[in-house]
PDB file of C-alpha atoms in Angstrom:
ATOM      1  CA  MET A   1     -42.278 -23.326  75.028  1.00 36.00           C
ATOM      2  CA  TRP A   2     -39.765 -21.363  72.966  1.00 40.00           C
ATOM      3  CA  GLU A   3     -37.120 -19.524  74.998  1.00 43.00           C
ATOM      4  CA  GLY A   4     -37.773 -15.797  75.123  1.00 44.00           C
ATOM      5  CA  ALA A   5     -41.473 -16.101  74.289  1.00 45.00           C
ATOM      6  CA  ASP A   6     -44.304 -16.251  76.771  1.00 46.00           C
ATOM      7  CA  GLY A   7     -48.083 -16.497  76.806  1.00 46.00           C
ATOM      8  CA  ASN A   8     -49.741 -16.540  73.413  1.00 47.00           C
ATOM      9  CA  GLY A   9     -46.416 -15.786  71.713  1.00 51.00           C
ATOM     10  CA  GLY A  10     -44.893 -19.075  72.772  1.00 53.00           C
ATOM     11  CA  GLU A  11     -48.032 -20.993  71.814  1.00 61.00           C
ATOM     12  CA  LEU A  12     -48.059 -19.344  68.400  1.00 55.00           C
ATOM     13  CA  LEU A  13     -44.432 -20.251  67.730  1.00 58.00           C
ATOM     14  CA  ASP A  14     -45.098 -23.825  68.858  1.00 58.00           C
ATOM     15  CA  GLY A  15     -48.047 -23.869  66.472  1.00 57.00           C
ATOM     16  CA  VAL A  16     -45.914 -22.652  63.576  1.00 57.00           C
ATOM     17  CA  PHE A  17     -43.498 -25.548  63.873  1.00 55.00           C
ATOM     18  CA  GLU A  18     -46.202 -28.155  64.456  1.00 60.00           C
ATOM     19  CA  THR A  19     -48.286 -26.909  61.522  1.00 56.00           C
ATOM     20  CA  THR A  20     -45.263 -26.862  59.209  1.00 57.00           C
ATOM     21  CA  LEU A  21     -44.496 -30.473  60.122  1.00 56.00           C
ATOM     22  CA  ALA A  22     -48.156 -31.380  59.641  1.00 55.00           C
ATOM     23  CA  MET A  23     -48.047 -29.748  56.195  1.00 55.00           C
ATOM     24  CA  LEU A  24     -45.112 -31.979  55.270  1.00 56.00           C
ATOM     25  CA  ALA A  25     -47.061 -35.012  56.466  1.00 50.00           C
ATOM     26  CA  GLY A  26     -50.056 -33.963  54.348  1.00 50.00           C
ATOM     27  CA  ALA A  27     -52.301 -33.077  57.293  1.00 45.00           C
ATOM     28  CA  HIS A  28     -52.364 -29.302  56.714  1.00 53.00           C
ATOM     29  CA  SER A  29     -52.223 -27.057  53.676  1.00 65.00           C
ATOM     30  CA  SER A  30     -49.268 -24.807  52.948  1.00 74.00           C
ATOM     31  CA  ALA A  31     -51.716 -21.878  53.086  1.00 79.00           C
ATOM     32  CA  ARG A  32     -52.454 -22.616  56.751  1.00 77.00           C
ATOM     33  CA  ALA A  33     -48.762 -22.967  57.562  1.00 77.00           C
ATOM     34  CA  ARG A  34     -47.980 -19.741  55.678  1.00 79.00           C
ATOM     35  CA  GLU A  35     -50.688 -17.892  57.626  1.00 80.00           C
ATOM     36  CA  LEU A  36     -49.293 -19.030  60.970  1.00 79.00           C
ATOM     37  CA  CYS A  37     -45.761 -18.090  59.921  1.00 80.00           C
ATOM     38  CA  ALA A  38     -46.893 -14.607  58.917  1.00 82.00           C
ATOM     39  CA  ARG A  39     -48.605 -14.123  62.284  1.00 82.00           C
ATOM     40  CA  ALA A  40     -45.593 -15.390  64.216  1.00 80.00           C
ATOM     41  CA  ILE A  41     -43.128 -13.230  62.279  1.00 82.00           C
ATOM     42  CA  ALA A  42     -45.355 -10.167  62.733  1.00 83.00           C
ATOM     43  CA  LEU A  43     -45.551 -10.900  66.470  1.00 80.00           C
ATOM     44  CA  ALA A  44     -41.779 -11.293  66.709  1.00 76.00           C
ATOM     45  CA  GLU A  45     -41.227  -8.000  64.891  1.00 79.00           C
ATOM     46  CA  SER A  46     -43.761  -6.163  67.064  1.00 81.00           C
ATOM     47  CA  GLN A  47     -42.043  -7.431  70.231  1.00 76.00           C
ATOM     48  CA  GLY A  48     -38.520  -6.694  69.028  1.00 78.00           C
ATOM     49  CA  TRP A  49     -37.697 -10.393  68.631  1.00 70.00           C
ATOM     50  CA  ALA A  50     -37.084 -10.359  64.867  1.00 71.00           C
ATOM     51  CA  SER A  51     -33.330 -10.930  65.237  1.00 74.00           C
ATOM     52  CA  ASP A  52     -33.619 -13.216  68.269  1.00 72.00           C
ATOM     53  CA  PRO A  53     -33.563 -17.032  68.337  1.00 74.00           C
ATOM     54  CA  VAL A  54     -37.249 -17.046  69.252  1.00 72.00           C
ATOM     55  CA  ALA A  55     -38.082 -15.838  65.712  1.00 78.00           C
ATOM     56  CA  GLY A  56     -35.830 -18.374  64.022  1.00 82.00           C
ATOM     57  CA  VAL A  57     -38.387 -21.183  63.930  1.00 82.00           C
ATOM     58  CA  ALA A  58     -40.994 -19.048  62.147  1.00 84.00           C
ATOM     59  CA  LEU A  59     -38.416 -17.702  59.689  1.00 89.00           C
ATOM     60  CA  ALA A  60     -37.100 -21.207  58.927  1.00 88.00           C
ATOM     61  CA  ALA A  61     -40.620 -22.553  58.518  1.00 87.00           C
ATOM     62  CA  ARG A  62     -41.564 -19.724  56.148  1.00 90.00           C
ATOM     63  CA  ALA A  63     -38.434 -20.403  54.085  1.00 93.00           C
ATOM     64  CA  HIS A  64     -39.352 -24.084  53.875  1.00 91.00           C
ATOM     65  CA  ILE A  65     -42.844 -23.304  52.618  1.00 89.00           C
ATOM     66  CA  ASP A  66     -41.463 -20.960  49.942  1.00 93.00           C
ATOM     67  CA  VAL A  67     -38.898 -23.534  48.770  1.00 94.00           C
ATOM     68  CA  TRP A  68     -41.623 -26.184  48.599  1.00 89.00           C
ATOM     69  CA  GLU A  69     -43.650 -23.855  46.354  1.00 91.00           C
ATOM     70  CA  GLY A  70     -40.669 -22.927  44.164  1.00 94.00           C
ATOM     71  CA  ARG A  71     -40.331 -19.364  45.482  1.00 95.00           C
ATOM     72  CA  PHE A  72     -36.553 -19.609  45.678  1.00 97.00           C
ATOM     73  CA  ASP A  73     -35.685 -15.901  45.913  1.00 97.00           C
ATOM     74  CA  GLU A  74     -38.130 -15.349  48.775  1.00 96.00           C
ATOM     75  CA  ALA A  75     -36.958 -18.517  50.498  1.00 96.00           C
ATOM     76  CA  GLU A  76     -33.336 -17.393  50.364  1.00 96.00           C
ATOM     77  CA  GLN A  77     -34.232 -14.132  52.102  1.00 95.00           C
ATOM     78  CA  TRP A  78     -36.095 -15.960  54.889  1.00 94.00           C
ATOM     79  CA  LEU A  79     -33.218 -18.421  55.264  1.00 95.00           C
ATOM     80  CA  ASP A  80     -30.738 -15.570  55.659  1.00 94.00           C
ATOM     81  CA  ARG A  81     -32.893 -14.020  58.372  1.00 91.00           C
ATOM     82  CA  ALA A  82     -33.335 -17.360  60.132  1.00 91.00           C
ATOM     83  CA  ALA A  83     -29.585 -18.023  60.078  1.00 90.00           C
ATOM     84  CA  GLN A  84     -28.945 -14.625  61.674  1.00 88.00           C
ATOM     85  CA  ALA A  85     -31.570 -15.221  64.360  1.00 85.00           C
ATOM     86  CA  LEU A  86     -30.689 -18.787  65.342  1.00 83.00           C
ATOM     87  CA  ARG A  87     -27.800 -19.578  67.664  1.00 79.00           C
ATOM     88  CA  PRO A  88     -25.490 -22.566  67.038  1.00 77.00           C
ATOM     89  CA  ASP A  89     -27.108 -24.259  70.051  1.00 77.00           C
ATOM     90  CA  ALA A  90     -30.676 -23.784  68.790  1.00 79.00           C
ATOM     91  CA  GLU A  91     -33.058 -26.714  69.146  1.00 82.00           C
ATOM     92  CA  PRO A  92     -31.913 -29.608  66.915  1.00 85.00           C
ATOM     93  CA  ALA A  93     -35.318 -29.856  65.226  1.00 82.00           C
ATOM     94  CA  THR A  94     -35.143 -26.214  64.124  1.00 84.00           C
ATOM     95  CA  ARG A  95     -31.552 -26.549  62.877  1.00 89.00           C
ATOM     96  CA  LEU A  96     -32.571 -29.739  61.070  1.00 90.00           C
ATOM     97  CA  LEU A  97     -35.365 -27.865  59.280  1.00 89.00           C
ATOM     98  CA  LEU A  98     -32.909 -25.098  58.355  1.00 92.00           C
ATOM     99  CA  HIS A  99     -30.393 -27.530  56.810  1.00 95.00           C
ATOM    100  CA  LEU A 100     -33.127 -29.450  54.981  1.00 94.00           C
ATOM    101  CA  THR A 101     -34.549 -26.230  53.559  1.00 95.00           C
ATOM    102  CA  ARG A 102     -31.132 -24.981  52.454  1.00 96.00           C
ATOM    103  CA  GLY A 103     -30.518 -28.329  50.780  1.00 98.00           C
ATOM    104  CA  MET A 104     -33.833 -28.177  48.939  1.00 96.00           C
ATOM    105  CA  LEU A 105     -33.029 -24.638  47.801  1.00 98.00           C
ATOM    106  CA  HIS A 106     -29.646 -25.773  46.461  1.00 98.00           C
ATOM    107  CA  VAL A 107     -31.335 -28.644  44.591  1.00 97.00           C
ATOM    108  CA  GLY A 108     -33.794 -26.190  43.066  1.00 96.00           C
ATOM    109  CA  ARG A 109     -30.917 -24.016  41.886  1.00 97.00           C
ATOM    110  CA  GLY A 110     -28.913 -26.990  40.591  1.00 96.00           C
ATOM    111  CA  ARG A 111     -26.185 -26.806  43.260  1.00 98.00           C
ATOM    112  CA  LEU A 112     -26.130 -30.509  44.054  1.00 98.00           C
ATOM    113  CA  GLY A 113     -22.791 -30.607  45.885  1.00 98.00           C
ATOM    114  CA  GLN A 114     -23.930 -27.923  48.327  1.00 98.00           C
ATOM    115  CA  ALA A 115     -27.298 -29.629  48.674  1.00 98.00           C
ATOM    116  CA  LEU A 116     -25.597 -32.882  49.631  1.00 98.00           C
ATOM    117  CA  MET A 117     -23.645 -31.174  52.425  1.00 98.00           C
ATOM    118  CA  GLU A 118     -26.831 -29.657  53.851  1.00 97.00           C
ATOM    119  CA  PHE A 119     -28.734 -32.960  53.733  1.00 97.00           C
ATOM    120  CA  ARG A 120     -25.844 -34.749  55.460  1.00 96.00           C
ATOM    121  CA  ALA A 121     -25.798 -32.075  58.174  1.00 95.00           C
ATOM    122  CA  ALA A 122     -29.549 -32.543  58.641  1.00 94.00           C
ATOM    123  CA  GLU A 123     -29.120 -36.316  58.850  1.00 92.00           C
ATOM    124  CA  GLN A 124     -26.448 -35.946  61.552  1.00 92.00           C
ATOM    125  CA  LEU A 125     -28.740 -33.724  63.631  1.00 91.00           C
ATOM    126  CA  GLN A 126     -31.288 -36.532  63.802  1.00 86.00           C
ATOM    127  CA  THR A 127     -29.039 -38.294  66.314  1.00 82.00           C
ATOM    128  CA  LEU A 128     -29.678 -35.440  68.767  1.00 84.00           C
ATOM    129  CA  LEU A 129     -33.451 -35.850  68.679  1.00 77.00           C
ATOM    130  CA  ALA A 130     -35.174 -37.729  71.471  1.00 67.00           C
ATOM    131  CA  ALA A 131     -37.501 -39.569  69.074  1.00 62.00           C
ATOM    132  CA  PRO A 132     -37.781 -40.217  65.312  1.00 60.00           C
ATOM    133  CA  HIS A 133     -38.753 -37.029  63.520  1.00 66.00           C
ATOM    134  CA  VAL A 134     -41.388 -36.543  60.837  1.00 71.00           C
ATOM    135  CA  LEU A 135     -38.638 -35.107  58.613  1.00 81.00           C
ATOM    136  CA  THR A 136     -36.351 -38.142  58.989  1.00 85.00           C
ATOM    137  CA  VAL A 137     -37.557 -40.006  55.907  1.00 88.00           C
ATOM    138  CA  ARG A 138     -37.830 -36.773  53.907  1.00 89.00           C
ATOM    139  CA  ILE A 139     -34.148 -36.054  54.578  1.00 93.00           C
ATOM    140  CA  GLN A 140     -33.160 -39.560  53.538  1.00 94.00           C
ATOM    141  CA  GLN A 141     -35.246 -39.259  50.381  1.00 95.00           C
ATOM    142  CA  PHE A 142     -33.475 -36.062  49.355  1.00 96.00           C
ATOM    143  CA  LEU A 143     -30.097 -37.566  50.233  1.00 97.00           C
ATOM    144  CA  VAL A 144     -30.733 -40.614  48.046  1.00 98.00           C
ATOM    145  CA  GLN A 145     -32.082 -38.619  45.119  1.00 97.00           C
ATOM    146  CA  THR A 146     -29.227 -36.109  45.271  1.00 98.00           C
ATOM    147  CA  LEU A 147     -26.640 -38.899  45.352  1.00 98.00           C
ATOM    148  CA  VAL A 148     -28.340 -40.518  42.355  1.00 98.00           C
ATOM    149  CA  ARG A 149     -28.198 -37.248  40.429  1.00 98.00           C
ATOM    150  CA  LEU A 150     -24.510 -36.976  41.310  1.00 98.00           C
ATOM    151  CA  GLY A 151     -23.978 -40.482  39.915  1.00 97.00           C
ATOM    152  CA  ASP A 152     -23.132 -42.138  43.239  1.00 97.00           C
ATOM    153  CA  THR A 153     -25.652 -44.990  43.324  1.00 97.00           C
ATOM    154  CA  ALA A 154     -23.513 -46.973  45.784  1.00 97.00           C
ATOM    155  CA  ALA A 155     -23.804 -44.206  48.376  1.00 97.00           C
ATOM    156  CA  ALA A 156     -27.494 -43.856  47.522  1.00 98.00           C
ATOM    157  CA  ARG A 157     -28.019 -47.559  48.284  1.00 97.00           C
ATOM    158  CA  ALA A 158     -26.095 -47.197  51.545  1.00 96.00           C
ATOM    159  CA  THR A 159     -28.455 -44.386  52.529  1.00 96.00           C
ATOM    160  CA  LEU A 160     -31.460 -46.534  51.608  1.00 95.00           C
ATOM    161  CA  ALA A 161     -30.150 -49.218  53.943  1.00 94.00           C
ATOM    162  CA  ARG A 162     -30.280 -46.728  56.839  1.00 92.00           C
ATOM    163  CA  ILE A 163     -34.028 -46.216  56.455  1.00 92.00           C
ATOM    164  CA  SER A 164     -35.698 -48.000  59.344  1.00 89.00           C
ATOM    165  CA  GLU A 165     -38.047 -50.941  58.844  1.00 90.00           C
ATOM    166  CA  GLU A 166     -40.815 -48.792  60.289  1.00 89.00           C
ATOM    167  CA  HIS A 167     -40.409 -46.180  57.539  1.00 89.00           C
ATOM    168  CA  ARG A 168     -39.644 -48.314  54.487  1.00 91.00           C
ATOM    169  CA  ASP A 169     -43.214 -48.321  53.213  1.00 92.00           C
ATOM    170  CA  TRP A 170     -43.608 -44.560  53.497  1.00 90.00           C
ATOM    171  CA  GLY A 171     -44.055 -42.743  50.208  1.00 90.00           C
ATOM    172  CA  GLU A 172     -40.765 -40.875  50.616  1.00 91.00           C
ATOM    173  CA  ALA A 173     -38.844 -44.124  51.139  1.00 94.00           C
ATOM    174  CA  ARG A 174     -40.513 -45.716  48.126  1.00 95.00           C
ATOM    175  CA  ALA A 175     -39.698 -42.661  45.989  1.00 95.00           C
ATOM    176  CA  ALA A 176     -36.074 -42.912  47.094  1.00 96.00           C
ATOM    177  CA  ARG A 177     -35.918 -46.606  46.140  1.00 97.00           C
ATOM    178  CA  ALA A 178     -37.567 -45.885  42.811  1.00 97.00           C
ATOM    179  CA  SER A 179     -34.950 -43.261  41.941  1.00 97.00           C
ATOM    180  CA  VAL A 180     -32.169 -45.805  42.579  1.00 98.00           C
ATOM    181  CA  TYR A 181     -33.870 -48.517  40.523  1.00 97.00           C
ATOM    182  CA  PHE A 182     -34.396 -46.106  37.638  1.00 96.00           C
ATOM    183  CA  ALA A 183     -30.765 -44.933  37.763  1.00 96.00           C
ATOM    184  CA  GLU A 184     -29.658 -48.565  37.634  1.00 96.00           C
ATOM    185  CA  GLY A 185     -31.688 -49.159  34.474  1.00 97.00           C
ATOM    186  CA  ASP A 186     -34.648 -51.012  35.990  1.00 97.00           C
ATOM    187  CA  PRO A 187     -37.714 -48.825  35.345  1.00 96.00           C
ATOM    188  CA  GLN A 188     -40.129 -51.676  36.099  1.00 97.00           C
ATOM    189  CA  ALA A 189     -38.704 -52.050  39.604  1.00 97.00           C
ATOM    190  CA  ALA A 190     -39.115 -48.286  40.020  1.00 96.00           C
ATOM    191  CA  VAL A 191     -42.784 -48.516  39.001  1.00 95.00           C
ATOM    192  CA  ASP A 192     -43.323 -51.470  41.338  1.00 95.00           C
ATOM    193  CA  ALA A 193     -41.768 -49.551  44.237  1.00 95.00           C
ATOM    194  CA  LEU A 194     -44.138 -46.629  43.686  1.00 95.00           C
ATOM    195  CA  ALA A 195     -47.275 -48.634  42.879  1.00 93.00           C
ATOM    196  CA  PRO A 196     -48.642 -48.836  46.455  1.00 90.00           C
ATOM    197  CA  VAL A 197     -48.582 -45.064  46.877  1.00 87.00           C
ATOM    198  CA  LEU A 198     -49.745 -44.006  43.427  1.00 83.00           C
ATOM    199  CA  THR A 199     -53.337 -42.795  43.220  1.00 66.00           C
ATOM    200  CA  VAL A 200     -55.207 -43.591  40.020  1.00 52.00           C
ATOM    201  CA  ARG A 201     -57.789 -40.958  39.208  1.00 51.00           C
ATOM    202  CA  ARG A 202     -60.793 -42.277  37.363  1.00 46.00           C
ATOM    203  CA  PRO A 203     -62.439 -40.056  34.750  1.00 47.00           C
TER     204      PRO A 203
END
């Protein structure tokens, strides 16, 4: 239950975060996540919580959805509101989502150095989580691909090495490996890395 929320409000905010994570895992559409965010933000505003930490999760989730869909201006506005609402001691999972989303926004705007700092901050927050997080591999994927774009393939490989055995066959991990192989001039290895997760559509 989110601090400051009770009854249906707390359940709705829990649902926002869970649905956003499910969207990232491919189990829910962004439309469903967007709908829940809109309801949660409207509830927070109606209860006078819009600038309180309790609203931060919905604001951060809405920003993430907008970044994912390329709505960078809207995402930046939601991120600003989330940053104002969240305290430094907010739940690690929410802060992790905020850093990941900021990093993705910076990538979209071509600010790779700033993106790298946000992804590293998100990676550090993972150590505060009680269990592996659904965003863990996504963060590592963005870290690797950003390092590759910055020309630091050695650091990208070091990040790849930190991906757990359990996650190495995930699509995000394979995409990260493929980006390193391609940067090192081995496109066939990149194709081979992606082959198990590529879907061939028949006419």
